[in-house]
Coordinates of C-alpha atoms in Angstrom, one line a residue:
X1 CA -50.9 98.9 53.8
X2 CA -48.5 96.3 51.9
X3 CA -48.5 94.2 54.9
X4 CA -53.0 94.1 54.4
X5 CA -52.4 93.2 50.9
X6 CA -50.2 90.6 51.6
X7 CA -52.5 88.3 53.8
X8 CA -54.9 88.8 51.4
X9 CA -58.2 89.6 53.5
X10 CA -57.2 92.5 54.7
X11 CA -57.0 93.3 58.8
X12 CA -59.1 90.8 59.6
X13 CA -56.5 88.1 58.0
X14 CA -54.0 89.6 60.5
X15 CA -56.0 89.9 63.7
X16 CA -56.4 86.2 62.9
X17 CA -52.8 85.0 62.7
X18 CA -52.4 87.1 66.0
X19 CA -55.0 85.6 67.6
X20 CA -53.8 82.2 66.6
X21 CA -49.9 83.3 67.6
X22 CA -51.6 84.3 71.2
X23 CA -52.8 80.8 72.0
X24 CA -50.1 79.1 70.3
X25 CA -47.9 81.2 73.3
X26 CA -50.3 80.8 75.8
X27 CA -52.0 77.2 75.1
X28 CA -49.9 75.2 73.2
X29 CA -52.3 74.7 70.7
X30 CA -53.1 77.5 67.9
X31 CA -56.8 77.1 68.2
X32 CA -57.9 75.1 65.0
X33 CA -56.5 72.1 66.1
X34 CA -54.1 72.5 62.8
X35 CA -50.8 73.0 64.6
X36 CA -49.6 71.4 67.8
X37 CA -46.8 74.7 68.4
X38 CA -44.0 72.6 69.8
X39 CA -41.6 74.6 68.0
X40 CA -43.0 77.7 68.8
X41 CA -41.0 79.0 71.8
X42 CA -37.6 77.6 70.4
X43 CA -38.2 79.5 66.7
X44 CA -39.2 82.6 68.6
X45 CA -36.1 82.5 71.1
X46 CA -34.2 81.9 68.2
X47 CA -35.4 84.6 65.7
X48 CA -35.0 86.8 69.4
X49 CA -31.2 86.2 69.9
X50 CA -30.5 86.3 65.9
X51 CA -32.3 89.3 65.8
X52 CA -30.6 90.8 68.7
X53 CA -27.2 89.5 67.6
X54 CA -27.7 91.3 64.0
X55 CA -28.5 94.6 65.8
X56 CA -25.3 95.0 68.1
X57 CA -23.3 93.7 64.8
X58 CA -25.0 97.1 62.9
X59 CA -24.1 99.1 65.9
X60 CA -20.4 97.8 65.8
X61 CA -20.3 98.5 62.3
X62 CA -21.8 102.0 62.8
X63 CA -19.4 103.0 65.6
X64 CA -16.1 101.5 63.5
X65 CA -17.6 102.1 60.3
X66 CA -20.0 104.6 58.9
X67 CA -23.5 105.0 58.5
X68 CA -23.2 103.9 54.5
X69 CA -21.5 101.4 55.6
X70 CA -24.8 100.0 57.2
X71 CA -27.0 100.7 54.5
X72 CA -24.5 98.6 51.9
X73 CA -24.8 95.7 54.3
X74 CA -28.5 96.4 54.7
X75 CA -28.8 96.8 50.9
X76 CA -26.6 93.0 50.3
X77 CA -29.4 91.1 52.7
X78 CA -32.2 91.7 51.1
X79 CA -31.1 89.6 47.4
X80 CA -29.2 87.2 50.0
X81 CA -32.1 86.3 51.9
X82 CA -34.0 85.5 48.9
X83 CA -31.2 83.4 47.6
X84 CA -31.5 81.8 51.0
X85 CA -35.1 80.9 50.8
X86 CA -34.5 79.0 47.5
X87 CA -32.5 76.7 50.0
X88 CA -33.9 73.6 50.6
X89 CA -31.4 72.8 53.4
X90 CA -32.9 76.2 55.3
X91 CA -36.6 76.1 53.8
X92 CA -37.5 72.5 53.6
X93 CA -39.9 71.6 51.2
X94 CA -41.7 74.6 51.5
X95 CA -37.9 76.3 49.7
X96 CA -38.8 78.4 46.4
X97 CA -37.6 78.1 42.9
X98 CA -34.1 79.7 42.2
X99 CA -34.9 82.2 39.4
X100 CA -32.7 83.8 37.1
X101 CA -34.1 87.2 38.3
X102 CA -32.8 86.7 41.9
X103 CA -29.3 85.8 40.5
X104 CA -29.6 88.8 38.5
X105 CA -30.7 91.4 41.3
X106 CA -28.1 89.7 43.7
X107 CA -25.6 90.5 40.9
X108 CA -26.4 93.3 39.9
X109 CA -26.5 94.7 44.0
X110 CA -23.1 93.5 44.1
X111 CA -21.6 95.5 41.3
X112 CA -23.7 98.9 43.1
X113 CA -21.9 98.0 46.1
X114 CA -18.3 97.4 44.4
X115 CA -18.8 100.4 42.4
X116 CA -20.0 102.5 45.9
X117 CA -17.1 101.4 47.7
X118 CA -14.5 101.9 44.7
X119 CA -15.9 105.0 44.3
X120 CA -15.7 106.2 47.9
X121 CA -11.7 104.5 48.3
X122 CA -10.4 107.8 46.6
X123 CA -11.8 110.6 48.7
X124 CA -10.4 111.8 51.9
X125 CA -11.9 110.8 55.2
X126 CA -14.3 113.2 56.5
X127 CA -13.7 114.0 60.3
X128 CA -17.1 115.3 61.9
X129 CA -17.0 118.2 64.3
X130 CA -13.5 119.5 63.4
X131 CA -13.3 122.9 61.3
X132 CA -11.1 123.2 58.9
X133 CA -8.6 126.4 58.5

């Protein structure tokens, strides 16, 4: 239901932009005349292979690593990204304010994870399967 609330409208918002996304992909043209979608193939085919690229690196991680190990990285990319969308070399003009908040939340993620890994450097390792005697 956040994703409703965030287009505003409701379902009918959504149906909308997927009706729009469907003849960007199959005309060229989104429907309204408002956007020609020459960029369309080449941002999806990118977000594809990024996307693609970020899941073999979590299941490299998870088989060298562990599982927590995923959800610190997973935890880091969320203040990251919206650090990244202040950028106005990634977001153009459309980039957002840098806010003290987002500083703060990226900083303050940072010291969870340093304290979670600090934490976790002085136990043993736990080996899965193997019963101990």
């Amino acid at each position: 239901m956040l994703v409703v609330s965030l287009f505003g409208n409701g379902p009918n918002a959504i149906l909308e932009l997927l009706s729009r996304g469907l003849d960007c992909a199959l005309y060229g043209v989104d429907g309204h005349g408002t956007d020609t979608c020459v960029n369309a193939p080449s941002s999806t085919l990118a977000y594809v292979l990024l996307s693609s690229l970020f899941n073999m690196l979590t299941l490299v991680v998870i088989a060298r690593g562990s599982a927590a190990e995923v959800a610190v990285a997973s935890t880091l990319v969320l203040p990251l990204t919206n650090i990244a969308l202040c950028s106005t070399t990634i977001m153009g003009v459309h980039a957002h304010a840098l806010l003290a908040k987002d500083v703060a939340s990226l900083v303050l993620v940072v010291a969870g994870v340093v304290i979670f890994r600090g934490a976790r450097s002085g136990q043993a390792p736990v080996v899965v399967g193997k019963k101990h005697t």
